[in-house]
Amino acid sequence: MQMTLRQIEAFLMVADLRSFTAAGTALHITQSAVSNLIKELEGQVGVPLFDRTSRFVSLSPDGREFYGLAQKAFHEFLLMEKYAGDLCSLRAGRVRIVGAPLIACTLLPLLLAHFTRAQPNIRVELVDQPMAQVQSSIQQGDAEVGFGPARHPEAGITAQHFFSTPVSMLSRPDHPLAGRYSTWDEVKKVPIIAVGRESVGYIAADVGPQPPFLIGHVVNQMPTAFALAASGCGVALAGRFSLLLARGYGLTATLLHEPVLRRKMQLYTPGLRKLSDAAQAFVSFAKAFVRAHDPNTLDSDSVVTLAPAPDNSSDGPGH
C-alpha cells in the first residue's frame, strides 16, 4: 500500500467541502481528477470512504475513522515541509560550536550574542573543552565548528586562520614588570602561572628554552590563572584579547619583547563533510565580526558597548 500525499489532500478536501467539484476547484484540478484520486485511495484502503448520492457526498463510517488519521498525517507533513523550508532559508536550525577555554570565555560569548540577534531562529550551543579535545569533538560529530590556538590539523579536520594575537604578560598593575618595556628574559625570572604545561612549551619553542621558565603553578582553566595573578602569586601569559576576561580580575596586559610573539587563533571545521547551512552562516558571521572588531582591542568597556541590548519582547508572566 502506497498512499500519496495528493490522495490524502483530495480526500480531506472532499470531506470538508462535501463536493468533488468544489474540491477540484480548491485544488486547481478537474472534478474527474479528484474522483480518480479518491478511487485510487479507496482501492488501496479496501473500503468505501464516502457515501455518494446524486445530491451530496458524505463520509462513510470507515471514512470518518480514516479522516482523523489522515488529518493528523497531513498536518505533520506540512510541519515537516515548513521546517525543511526554514532550514534552507536559514530561519531555523542548530549549530554546536566548541571552543578552547580562553576564547570560549572571552570572544565567543560576545560573538554568539551578535549572531543570535542577526539570526534569532538559529540556535547556537557553545561547549568549552581543553584545546586537546577541540578537534576530536569535531571528528566525533559532537560539534561542527571549533575555535582555539593554532595546532596541526588532525585527520579529517580543516583549519582556517581566524585572527592573530600578541602574547602578553597578564599581571597586577603594581607588578615590577607591568607597563614597561619587558623582555622574555625578565619574565623568565618571575613565577609563571601556566594553563597546562603545553602552553609554556609552545612559547619556549619560540623564545628559546634557556633559561627555563620558572613555573609557579599549573592550572587547567584561565580564570584560575587570572585569580592567582590577581592575588600576586605570579603572572599569566596569554593573547592580548584575554583582557576581555583579565580586566575583571584587575589585571593589565604588558606586551613582551625580544621577540614579540604573535599567536594564531584558528577556526576548525570538518574536512570530509559539508557544514550545515546554519553552521556555514555562523562561520561567515564569525569571520566578518573579527574583521570589523579586532579582538585585541576589545576590553570590558567595549564589550558593554558592543553587546546587543537584551530583547525583552518575550518577558512577562508565563515566560
Tab-separated table of C-alpha atoms in Angstrom:
chain	number	residue	atom	x	y	z
A	1	MET	CA	0.000	0.000	0.000
A	2	GLN	CA	1.484	3.301	-1.111
A	3	MET	CA	-0.821	6.200	-0.382
A	4	THR	CA	0.246	9.529	-1.785
A	5	LEU	CA	0.051	12.942	-0.194
A	6	ARG	CA	-2.066	14.091	-3.137
A	7	GLN	CA	-4.623	11.363	-2.414
A	8	ILE	CA	-4.811	12.342	1.251
A	9	GLU	CA	-5.163	16.020	0.350
A	10	ALA	CA	-8.001	15.252	-2.096
A	11	PHE	CA	-9.743	13.062	0.492
A	12	LEU	CA	-9.632	15.780	3.149
A	13	MET	CA	-10.805	18.444	0.730
A	14	VAL	CA	-13.813	16.372	-0.429
A	15	ALA	CA	-14.665	15.514	3.182
A	16	ASP	CA	-14.546	19.182	4.210
A	17	LEU	CA	-16.407	20.598	1.175
A	18	ARG	CA	-18.708	17.585	0.613
A	19	SER	CA	-18.326	18.017	-3.108
A	20	PHE	CA	-15.958	16.602	-5.719
A	21	THR	CA	-16.468	19.660	-7.898
A	22	ALA	CA	-15.721	22.139	-5.103
A	23	ALA	CA	-12.688	20.078	-4.050
A	24	GLY	CA	-11.368	20.169	-7.614
A	25	THR	CA	-11.742	23.949	-7.721
A	26	ALA	CA	-9.904	24.347	-4.407
A	27	LEU	CA	-7.086	22.041	-5.550
A	28	HIS	CA	-6.939	23.583	-9.055
A	29	ILE	CA	-7.652	20.247	-10.742
A	30	THR	CA	-10.700	18.827	-12.526
A	31	GLN	CA	-13.599	17.059	-10.810
A	32	SER	CA	-12.676	13.841	-12.630
A	33	ALA	CA	-9.092	14.072	-11.349
A	34	VAL	CA	-10.421	14.319	-7.777
A	35	SER	CA	-12.672	11.298	-8.390
A	36	ASN	CA	-9.721	9.272	-9.689
A	37	LEU	CA	-7.613	10.149	-6.633
A	38	ILE	CA	-10.388	9.073	-4.271
A	39	LYS	CA	-10.987	5.822	-6.215
A	40	GLU	CA	-7.258	5.017	-6.032
A	41	LEU	CA	-7.239	5.701	-2.302
A	42	GLU	CA	-10.353	3.599	-1.652
A	43	GLY	CA	-8.820	0.801	-3.703
A	44	GLN	CA	-5.742	0.832	-1.506
A	45	VAL	CA	-7.698	1.077	1.746
A	46	GLY	CA	-10.109	-1.615	0.616
A	47	VAL	CA	-13.352	0.041	1.795
A	48	PRO	CA	-15.525	2.940	0.577
A	49	LEU	CA	-14.598	6.197	2.293
A	50	PHE	CA	-17.599	8.190	1.047
A	51	ASP	CA	-21.328	7.598	0.713
A	52	ARG	CA	-22.363	9.074	-2.620
A	53	THR	CA	-25.818	10.106	-3.825
A	54	SER	CA	-26.928	12.277	-6.704
A	55	ARG	CA	-27.371	15.177	-4.283
A	56	PHE	CA	-24.478	15.033	-1.783
A	57	VAL	CA	-21.259	13.317	-0.679
A	58	SER	CA	-20.610	12.341	2.930
A	59	LEU	CA	-18.076	10.277	4.812
A	60	SER	CA	-18.862	6.622	5.308
A	61	PRO	CA	-18.440	5.133	8.825
A	62	ASP	CA	-14.980	3.881	7.792
A	63	GLY	CA	-14.288	7.247	6.198
A	64	ARG	CA	-14.994	9.041	9.484
A	65	GLU	CA	-12.441	6.827	11.229
A	66	PHE	CA	-9.939	7.398	8.447
A	67	TYR	CA	-10.492	11.168	8.464
A	68	GLY	CA	-8.887	11.778	11.861
A	69	LEU	CA	-5.753	9.831	10.963
A	70	ALA	CA	-5.496	11.457	7.535
A	71	GLN	CA	-5.901	14.934	9.008
A	72	LYS	CA	-3.146	14.323	11.554
A	73	ALA	CA	-0.774	12.823	8.974
A	74	PHE	CA	-1.318	15.703	6.547
A	75	HIS	CA	-0.751	18.271	9.305
A	76	GLU	CA	2.505	16.584	10.373
A	77	PHE	CA	3.720	16.584	6.775
A	78	LEU	CA	3.018	20.303	6.447
A	79	LEU	CA	5.018	20.950	9.633
A	80	MET	CA	7.891	18.860	8.280
A	81	GLU	CA	7.737	20.688	4.949
A	82	LYS	CA	7.811	24.053	6.727
A	83	TYR	CA	10.772	23.047	8.891
A	84	ALA	CA	12.701	21.863	5.830
A	85	GLY	CA	11.993	25.184	4.165
A	86	ASP	CA	13.124	27.039	7.256
A	87	LEU	CA	16.418	25.153	7.271
A	88	CYS	CA	17.045	26.016	3.650
A	89	SER	CA	16.320	29.693	4.225
A	90	LEU	CA	18.314	29.795	7.494
A	91	ARG	CA	15.232	30.715	9.516
A	92	ALA	CA	15.689	27.651	11.711
A	93	GLY	CA	18.420	25.230	12.650
A	94	ARG	CA	21.003	24.422	15.257
A	95	VAL	CA	24.768	24.649	15.305
A	96	ARG	CA	27.071	23.380	18.049
A	97	ILE	CA	30.449	25.080	18.445
A	98	VAL	CA	33.377	24.109	20.646
A	99	GLY	CA	35.992	26.500	21.977
A	100	ALA	CA	39.286	26.198	23.813
A	101	PRO	CA	38.949	27.549	27.391
A	102	LEU	CA	40.220	31.113	26.913
A	103	ILE	CA	38.395	32.013	23.698
A	104	ALA	CA	35.269	30.244	24.995
A	105	CYS	CA	35.014	32.586	27.978
A	106	THR	CA	36.003	35.800	26.177
A	107	LEU	CA	35.288	36.362	22.488
A	108	LEU	CA	32.833	33.562	21.677
A	109	PRO	CA	30.015	34.654	24.036
A	110	LEU	CA	30.084	38.140	22.515
A	111	LEU	CA	30.160	36.689	19.007
A	112	LEU	CA	27.300	34.332	19.841
A	113	ALA	CA	25.161	37.179	21.192
A	114	HIS	CA	25.547	39.203	17.992
A	115	PHE	CA	24.872	36.205	15.757
A	116	THR	CA	21.740	35.284	17.714
A	117	ARG	CA	20.469	38.822	17.252
A	118	ALA	CA	21.095	38.602	13.490
A	119	GLN	CA	19.719	35.039	13.141
A	120	PRO	CA	17.254	34.619	16.044
A	121	ASN	CA	15.910	31.260	14.872
A	122	ILE	CA	19.282	29.554	14.581
A	123	ARG	CA	20.164	28.036	17.914
A	124	VAL	CA	23.869	28.114	18.779
A	125	GLU	CA	25.235	25.871	21.528
A	126	LEU	CA	28.682	26.659	22.936
A	127	VAL	CA	30.795	23.990	24.640
A	128	ASP	CA	34.191	24.697	26.199
A	129	GLN	CA	36.825	21.971	26.005
A	130	PRO	CA	40.569	21.699	26.591
A	131	MET	CA	42.391	22.537	23.368
A	132	ALA	CA	43.463	18.889	23.058
A	133	GLN	CA	39.789	17.918	22.668
A	134	VAL	CA	38.587	20.652	20.295
A	135	GLN	CA	39.448	18.829	17.082
A	136	SER	CA	38.323	15.434	18.387
A	137	SER	CA	34.936	16.937	19.254
A	138	ILE	CA	34.509	17.800	15.574
A	139	GLN	CA	35.832	14.429	14.420
A	140	GLN	CA	33.278	12.637	16.596
A	141	GLY	CA	30.416	14.823	15.385
A	142	ASP	CA	29.843	16.459	18.792
A	143	ALA	CA	30.420	19.895	17.247
A	144	GLU	CA	30.515	21.361	13.743
A	145	VAL	CA	32.862	24.304	14.325
A	146	GLY	CA	35.791	24.769	16.719
A	147	PHE	CA	37.887	27.733	17.840
A	148	GLY	CA	41.286	27.757	19.508
A	149	PRO	CA	45.064	28.278	19.177
A	150	ALA	CA	46.812	27.060	16.060
A	151	ARG	CA	47.551	23.353	16.141
A	152	HIS	CA	48.382	20.920	13.373
A	153	PRO	CA	45.079	19.765	11.820
A	154	GLU	CA	44.180	16.223	12.781
A	155	ALA	CA	42.714	13.679	10.359
A	156	GLY	CA	39.511	14.924	8.745
A	157	ILE	CA	39.890	18.478	10.093
A	158	THR	CA	40.382	21.730	8.170
A	159	ALA	CA	41.982	24.699	9.949
A	160	GLN	CA	41.434	28.291	8.836
A	161	HIS	CA	43.070	31.444	10.161
A	162	PHE	CA	40.712	33.353	12.467
A	163	PHE	CA	42.836	36.157	13.942
A	164	SER	CA	46.277	36.737	15.474
A	165	THR	CA	47.044	37.966	18.958
A	166	PRO	CA	50.313	39.193	20.552
A	167	VAL	CA	51.387	37.154	23.575
A	168	SER	CA	51.339	39.387	26.656
A	169	MET	CA	52.036	39.177	30.350
A	170	LEU	CA	48.894	39.456	32.473
A	171	SER	CA	49.651	40.801	35.928
A	172	ARG	CA	48.590	43.189	38.644
A	173	PRO	CA	49.206	46.828	37.669
A	174	ASP	CA	51.733	47.154	40.528
A	175	HIS	CA	53.888	44.256	39.300
A	176	PRO	CA	57.506	45.398	38.704
A	177	LEU	CA	57.363	44.407	35.028
A	178	ALA	CA	53.919	45.832	34.280
A	179	GLY	CA	53.541	48.779	31.933
A	180	ARG	CA	57.155	48.893	30.769
A	181	TYR	CA	59.387	47.524	28.021
A	182	SER	CA	59.706	43.973	29.351
A	183	THR	CA	61.584	41.125	27.712
A	184	TRP	CA	61.163	37.389	27.847
A	185	ASP	CA	64.430	37.028	29.788
A	186	GLU	CA	62.939	39.248	32.518
A	187	VAL	CA	59.661	37.308	32.567
A	188	LYS	CA	61.567	34.039	32.983
A	189	LYS	CA	62.773	35.312	36.358
A	190	VAL	CA	59.258	35.579	37.860
A	191	PRO	CA	56.787	32.777	38.671
A	192	ILE	CA	54.592	31.822	35.727
A	193	ILE	CA	51.056	30.558	36.206
A	194	ALA	CA	50.691	28.080	33.363
A	195	VAL	CA	47.378	26.886	31.969
A	196	GLY	CA	48.536	23.384	31.123
A	197	ARG	CA	52.244	22.762	30.697
A	198	GLU	CA	51.910	22.587	26.921
A	199	SER	CA	51.178	26.325	26.740
A	200	VAL	CA	54.597	27.215	28.147
A	201	GLY	CA	56.186	24.610	25.876
A	202	TYR	CA	54.805	26.298	22.763
A	203	ILE	CA	56.143	29.671	23.923
A	204	ALA	CA	59.540	28.224	24.873
A	205	ALA	CA	59.859	26.784	21.370
A	206	ASP	CA	59.767	30.348	20.005
A	207	VAL	CA	61.676	32.343	22.644
A	208	GLY	CA	64.199	29.615	23.444
A	209	PRO	CA	64.249	27.058	26.254
A	210	GLN	CA	67.186	28.646	28.085
A	211	PRO	CA	66.970	29.941	30.684
A	212	PRO	CA	63.887	27.877	31.539
A	213	PHE	CA	60.611	29.370	32.720
A	214	LEU	CA	60.021	29.463	36.453
A	215	ILE	CA	56.706	27.626	36.825
A	216	GLY	CA	54.857	28.716	39.949
A	217	HIS	CA	51.510	26.997	39.341
A	218	VAL	CA	49.983	24.752	36.690
A	219	VAL	CA	46.194	25.054	36.408
A	220	ASN	CA	43.554	23.830	33.959
A	221	GLN	CA	41.455	26.967	33.458
A	222	MET	CA	42.451	30.518	32.566
A	223	PRO	CA	40.129	32.129	35.176
A	224	THR	CA	42.076	30.236	37.858
A	225	ALA	CA	45.337	31.576	36.451
A	226	PHE	CA	43.959	35.132	36.438
A	227	ALA	CA	42.710	34.799	40.005
A	228	LEU	CA	46.153	33.631	41.128
A	229	ALA	CA	47.813	36.504	39.260
A	230	ALA	CA	45.394	38.954	40.884
A	231	SER	CA	46.443	37.553	44.257
A	232	GLY	CA	50.094	38.271	43.466
A	233	CYS	CA	51.068	34.608	43.060
A	234	GLY	CA	52.744	35.126	39.691
A	235	VAL	CA	51.948	36.252	36.152
A	236	ALA	CA	49.967	34.615	33.368
A	237	LEU	CA	50.868	34.501	29.681
A	238	ALA	CA	48.076	34.858	27.122
A	239	GLY	CA	46.986	36.607	23.960
A	240	ARG	CA	46.095	40.297	24.193
A	241	PHE	CA	42.416	39.500	23.562
A	242	SER	CA	42.319	37.846	27.005
A	243	LEU	CA	41.813	41.307	28.526
A	244	LEU	CA	38.128	40.679	27.807
A	245	LEU	CA	38.319	38.496	30.897
A	246	ALA	CA	41.512	39.607	32.678
A	247	ARG	CA	40.360	43.148	33.431
A	248	GLY	CA	37.565	41.699	35.504
A	249	TYR	CA	40.324	40.446	37.808
A	250	GLY	CA	42.028	43.851	37.881
A	251	LEU	CA	44.874	42.687	35.645
A	252	THR	CA	46.748	44.602	32.989
A	253	ALA	CA	48.463	43.365	29.814
A	254	THR	CA	52.115	44.088	29.073
A	255	LEU	CA	53.450	43.314	25.596
A	256	LEU	CA	56.638	41.259	25.788
A	257	HIS	CA	59.614	41.891	23.505
A	258	GLU	CA	62.743	40.188	22.196
A	259	PRO	CA	60.917	38.743	20.391
A	260	VAL	CA	57.328	39.963	20.053
A	261	LEU	CA	55.306	36.766	19.655
A	262	ARG	CA	52.018	36.575	17.850
A	263	ARG	CA	49.821	33.532	18.295
A	264	LYS	CA	47.370	32.450	15.598
A	265	MET	CA	43.831	31.617	16.615
A	266	GLN	CA	42.172	29.216	14.224
A	267	LEU	CA	38.735	28.109	13.169
A	268	TYR	CA	38.387	24.327	12.840
A	269	THR	CA	35.781	22.627	10.641
A	270	PRO	CA	35.205	19.106	9.282
A	271	GLY	CA	37.288	18.411	6.230
A	272	LEU	CA	35.315	15.405	4.995
A	273	ARG	CA	31.729	16.518	5.407
A	274	LYS	CA	29.832	19.618	4.407
A	275	LEU	CA	28.799	22.116	7.060
A	276	SER	CA	25.101	22.613	7.628
A	277	ASP	CA	23.679	25.877	6.307
A	278	ALA	CA	23.330	27.131	9.890
A	279	ALA	CA	26.967	26.310	10.702
A	280	GLN	CA	28.168	27.923	7.482
A	281	ALA	CA	26.202	31.044	8.365
A	282	PHE	CA	27.891	31.149	11.773
A	283	VAL	CA	31.370	30.699	10.275
A	284	SER	CA	30.799	33.537	7.803
A	285	PHE	CA	29.443	35.763	10.547
A	286	ALA	CA	32.398	34.998	12.847
A	287	LYS	CA	34.938	35.906	10.177
A	288	ALA	CA	33.155	39.156	9.388
A	289	PHE	CA	32.891	40.022	13.076
A	290	VAL	CA	36.645	39.762	13.787
A	291	ARG	CA	37.386	41.769	10.644
A	292	ALA	CA	35.121	44.545	11.914
A	293	HIS	CA	36.145	44.307	15.597
A	294	ASP	CA	39.789	43.434	16.311
A	295	PRO	CA	39.612	41.103	19.348
A	296	ASN	CA	42.916	42.546	20.594
A	297	THR	CA	41.367	45.997	21.060
A	298	LEU	CA	38.316	44.780	22.958
A	299	ASP	CA	38.103	45.196	26.715
A	300	SER	CA	35.383	45.140	29.357
A	301	ASP	CA	34.202	48.658	28.418
A	302	SER	CA	33.957	47.973	24.695
A	303	VAL	CA	32.173	44.698	25.364
A	304	VAL	CA	29.399	46.612	27.104
A	305	THR	CA	29.222	48.933	24.105
A	306	LEU	CA	29.233	46.119	21.545
A	307	ALA	CA	26.929	43.712	23.373
A	308	PRO	CA	23.451	43.801	21.799
A	309	ALA	CA	20.702	45.152	24.006
A	310	PRO	CA	18.583	42.430	25.613
A	311	ASP	CA	15.377	41.537	23.820
A	312	ASN	CA	12.568	41.836	26.364
A	313	SER	CA	9.763	41.151	23.920
A	314	SER	CA	9.101	37.742	25.437
A	315	ASP	CA	9.323	38.864	29.055
A	316	GLY	CA	6.248	38.758	31.198
A	317	PRO	CA	4.040	36.298	33.018
A	318	GLY	CA	4.478	32.750	31.852
A	319	HIS	CA	7.883	33.366	30.257
